[in-house]
Each structure stands twice: as C-alpha cells, then as structure tokens.
PDB file of C-alpha atoms in Angstrom:
ATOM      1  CA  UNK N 282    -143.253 231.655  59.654  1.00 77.00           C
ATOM      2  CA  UNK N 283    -143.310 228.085  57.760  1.00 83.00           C
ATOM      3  CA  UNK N 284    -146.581 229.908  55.232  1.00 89.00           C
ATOM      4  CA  UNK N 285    -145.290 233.277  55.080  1.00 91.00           C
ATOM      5  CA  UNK N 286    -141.913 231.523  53.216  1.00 87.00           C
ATOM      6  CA  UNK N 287    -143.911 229.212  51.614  1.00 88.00           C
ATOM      7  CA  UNK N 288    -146.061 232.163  50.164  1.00 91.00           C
ATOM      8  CA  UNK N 289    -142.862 234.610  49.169  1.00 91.00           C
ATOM      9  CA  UNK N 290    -141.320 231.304  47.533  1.00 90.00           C
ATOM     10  CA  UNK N 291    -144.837 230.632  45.443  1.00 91.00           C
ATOM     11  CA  UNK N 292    -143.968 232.442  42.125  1.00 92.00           C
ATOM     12  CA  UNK N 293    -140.415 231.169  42.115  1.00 90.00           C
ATOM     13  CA  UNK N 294    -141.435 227.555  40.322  1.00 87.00           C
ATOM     14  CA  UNK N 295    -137.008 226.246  40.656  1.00 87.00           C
ATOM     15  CA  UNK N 296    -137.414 226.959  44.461  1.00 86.00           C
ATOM     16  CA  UNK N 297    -137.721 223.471  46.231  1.00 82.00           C
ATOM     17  CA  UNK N 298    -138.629 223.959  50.109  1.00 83.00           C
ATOM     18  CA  UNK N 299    -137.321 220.672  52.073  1.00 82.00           C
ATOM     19  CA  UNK N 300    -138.019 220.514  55.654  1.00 82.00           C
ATOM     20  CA  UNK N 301    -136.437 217.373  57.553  1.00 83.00           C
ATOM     21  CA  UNK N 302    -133.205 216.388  59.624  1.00 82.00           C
ATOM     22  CA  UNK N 303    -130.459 216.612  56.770  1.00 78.00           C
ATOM     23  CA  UNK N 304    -129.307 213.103  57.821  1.00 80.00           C
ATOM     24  CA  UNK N 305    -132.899 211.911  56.894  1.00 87.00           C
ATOM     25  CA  UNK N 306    -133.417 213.860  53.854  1.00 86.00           C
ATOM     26  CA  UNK N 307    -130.700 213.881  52.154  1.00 81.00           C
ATOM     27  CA  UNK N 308    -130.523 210.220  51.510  1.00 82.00           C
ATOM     28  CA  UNK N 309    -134.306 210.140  50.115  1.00 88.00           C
ATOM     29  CA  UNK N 310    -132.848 213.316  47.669  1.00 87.00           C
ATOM     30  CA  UNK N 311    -129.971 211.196  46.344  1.00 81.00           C
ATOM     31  CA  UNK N 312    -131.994 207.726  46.239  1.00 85.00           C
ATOM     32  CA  UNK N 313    -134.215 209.932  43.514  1.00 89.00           C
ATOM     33  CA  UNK N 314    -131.957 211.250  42.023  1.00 84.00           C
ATOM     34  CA  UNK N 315    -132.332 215.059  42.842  1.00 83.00           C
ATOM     35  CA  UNK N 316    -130.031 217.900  41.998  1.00 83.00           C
ATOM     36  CA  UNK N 317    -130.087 221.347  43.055  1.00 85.00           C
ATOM     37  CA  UNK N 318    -127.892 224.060  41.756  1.00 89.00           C
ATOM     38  CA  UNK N 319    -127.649 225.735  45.634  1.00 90.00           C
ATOM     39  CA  UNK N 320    -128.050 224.315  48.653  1.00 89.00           C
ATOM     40  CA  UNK N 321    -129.295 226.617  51.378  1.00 88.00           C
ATOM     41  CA  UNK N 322    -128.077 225.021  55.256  1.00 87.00           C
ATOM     42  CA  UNK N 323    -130.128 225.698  58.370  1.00 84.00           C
ATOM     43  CA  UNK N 324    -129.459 222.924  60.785  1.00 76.00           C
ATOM     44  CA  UNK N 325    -128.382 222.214  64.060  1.00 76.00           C
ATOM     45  CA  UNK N 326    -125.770 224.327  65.058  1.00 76.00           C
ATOM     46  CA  UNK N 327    -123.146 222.292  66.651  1.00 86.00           C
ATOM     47  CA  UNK N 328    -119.516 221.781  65.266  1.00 89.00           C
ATOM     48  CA  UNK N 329    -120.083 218.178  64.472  1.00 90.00           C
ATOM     49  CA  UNK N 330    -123.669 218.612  63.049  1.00 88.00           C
ATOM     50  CA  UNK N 331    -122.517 221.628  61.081  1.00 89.00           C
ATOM     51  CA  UNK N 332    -119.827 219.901  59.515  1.00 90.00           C
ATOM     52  CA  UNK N 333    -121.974 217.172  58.440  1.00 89.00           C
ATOM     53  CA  UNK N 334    -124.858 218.692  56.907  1.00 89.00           C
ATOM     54  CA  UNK N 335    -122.047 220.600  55.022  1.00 90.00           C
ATOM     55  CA  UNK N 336    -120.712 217.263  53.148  1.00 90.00           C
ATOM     56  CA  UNK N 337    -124.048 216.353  53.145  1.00 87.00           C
ATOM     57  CA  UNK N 338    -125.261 219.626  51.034  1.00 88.00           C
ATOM     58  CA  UNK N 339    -121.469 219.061  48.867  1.00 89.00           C
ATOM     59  CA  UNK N 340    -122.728 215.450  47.575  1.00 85.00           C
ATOM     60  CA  UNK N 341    -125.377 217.259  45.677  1.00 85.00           C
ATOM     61  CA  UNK N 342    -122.256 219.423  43.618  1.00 86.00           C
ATOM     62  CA  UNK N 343    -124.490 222.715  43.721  1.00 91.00           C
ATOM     63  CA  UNK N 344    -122.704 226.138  42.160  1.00 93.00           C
ATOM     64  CA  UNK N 345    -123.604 227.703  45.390  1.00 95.00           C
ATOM     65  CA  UNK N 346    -123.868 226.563  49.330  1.00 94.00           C
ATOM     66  CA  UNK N 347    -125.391 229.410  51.893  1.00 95.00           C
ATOM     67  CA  UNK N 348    -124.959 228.486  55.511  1.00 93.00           C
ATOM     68  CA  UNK N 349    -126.873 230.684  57.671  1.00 90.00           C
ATOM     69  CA  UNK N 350    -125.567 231.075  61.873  1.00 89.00           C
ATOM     70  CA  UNK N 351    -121.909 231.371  60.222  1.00 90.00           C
ATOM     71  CA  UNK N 352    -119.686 232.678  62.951  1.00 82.00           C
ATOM     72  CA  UNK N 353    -122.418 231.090  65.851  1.00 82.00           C
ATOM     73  CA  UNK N 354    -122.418 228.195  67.379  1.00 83.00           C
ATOM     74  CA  UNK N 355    -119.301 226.040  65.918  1.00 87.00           C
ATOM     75  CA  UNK N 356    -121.096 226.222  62.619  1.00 91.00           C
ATOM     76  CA  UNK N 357    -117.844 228.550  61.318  1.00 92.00           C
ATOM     77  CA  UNK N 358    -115.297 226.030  63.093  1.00 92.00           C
ATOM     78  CA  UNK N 359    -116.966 223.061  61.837  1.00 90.00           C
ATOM     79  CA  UNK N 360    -116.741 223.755  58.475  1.00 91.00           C
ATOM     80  CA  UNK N 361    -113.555 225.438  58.355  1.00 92.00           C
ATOM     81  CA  UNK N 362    -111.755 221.691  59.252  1.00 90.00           C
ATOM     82  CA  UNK N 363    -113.619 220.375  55.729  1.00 87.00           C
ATOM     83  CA  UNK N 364    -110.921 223.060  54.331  1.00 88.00           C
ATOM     84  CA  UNK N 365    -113.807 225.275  53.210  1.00 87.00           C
ATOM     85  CA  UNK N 366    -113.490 228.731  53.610  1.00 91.00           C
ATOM     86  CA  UNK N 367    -116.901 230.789  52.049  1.00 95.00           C
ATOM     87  CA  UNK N 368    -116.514 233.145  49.016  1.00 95.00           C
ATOM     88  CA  UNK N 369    -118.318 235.840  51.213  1.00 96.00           C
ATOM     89  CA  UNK N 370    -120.068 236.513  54.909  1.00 95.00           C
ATOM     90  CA  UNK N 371    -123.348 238.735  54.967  1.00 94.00           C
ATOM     91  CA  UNK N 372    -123.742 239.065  58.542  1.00 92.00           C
ATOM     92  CA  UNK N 373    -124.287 235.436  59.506  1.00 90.00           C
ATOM     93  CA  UNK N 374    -124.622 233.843  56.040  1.00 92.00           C
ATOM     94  CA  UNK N 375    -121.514 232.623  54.532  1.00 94.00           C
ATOM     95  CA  UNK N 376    -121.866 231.854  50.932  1.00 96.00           C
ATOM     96  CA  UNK N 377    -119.783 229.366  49.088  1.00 94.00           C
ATOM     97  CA  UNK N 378    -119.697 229.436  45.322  1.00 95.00           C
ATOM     98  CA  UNK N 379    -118.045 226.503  43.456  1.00 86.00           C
ATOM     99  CA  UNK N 380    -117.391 226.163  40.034  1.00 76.00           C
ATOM    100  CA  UNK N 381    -119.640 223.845  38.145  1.00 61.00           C
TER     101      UNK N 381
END
C-alpha cells in the first residue's frame, strides 16, 4: 500500500514520492525547477503512454531510469522505438543507466 511505501521510504530523506498522471506532473517538476538523479516509471501501460512518460522522465537527465511492467503491456515496444534499449531487466524492471 500507498503508507506502507511511504513508511519504508521515511528514513531515506533524497527519496521524493510523486503521485500524479506524468503528463500533469511533470510539467509542475520542470516549472520549479526540480532534478532528480533517477527517475522511477509506473504509468499506464500502453505503447503510446509508455513511450511518453519515458521522454517525459529523460527531460529531467537522471543517471538512472527504472521502468517497472518491462516486457508487459507495450511498455518494452514503446520504448524500444525512442532507440532505448535498458542496461539490465530484473524480472519486469528494466533499468537504464546514462552517463551524467
């Protein structure tokens, strides 16, 4: 649950919980000025909506981007055509590390 991650995330002070659409968030992050050294994505799991909260989560320039449902869904496919391929897959998390 929502207070059970909240509550494993408490004593971690750089962890920054953001719950929203990605289309409606992300603006508000960049408007302030925010920047985040990973980027974790859990969104909708469509192609097109997978792709998007992808470029969305690459404006921010993090080191690393996890997308969870990898393989599920189009998520996989959809960021594939960006011309991303991740640096490694634990089950159905595919993490991409970039250099800074």
């Amino acid at each position: 649950s929502y207070e059970d991650y909240r509550m494993n995330i408490a004593p971690y002070p750089n962890v920054t919980p953001i719950t929203g659409r990605f289309e409606n968030e992300i603006p508000k992050l960049a408007k302030e000025g925010r920047e985040f050294d990973m980027v974790y994505v859990d969104g909708q799991h469509d192609k097109k909506s997978a792709q998007r909260d992808f470029l969305y989560a690459l404006s921010f320039n993090p080191s690393v981007i996890a997308v969870h449902d990898w393989g599920l869904w189009g998520v996989a496919e959809g960021i594939k055509e960006c011309g991303m391929e991740p640096t490694y897959i634990v089950d159905t998390l595919a993490v991409f590390e970039r250099a800074a």
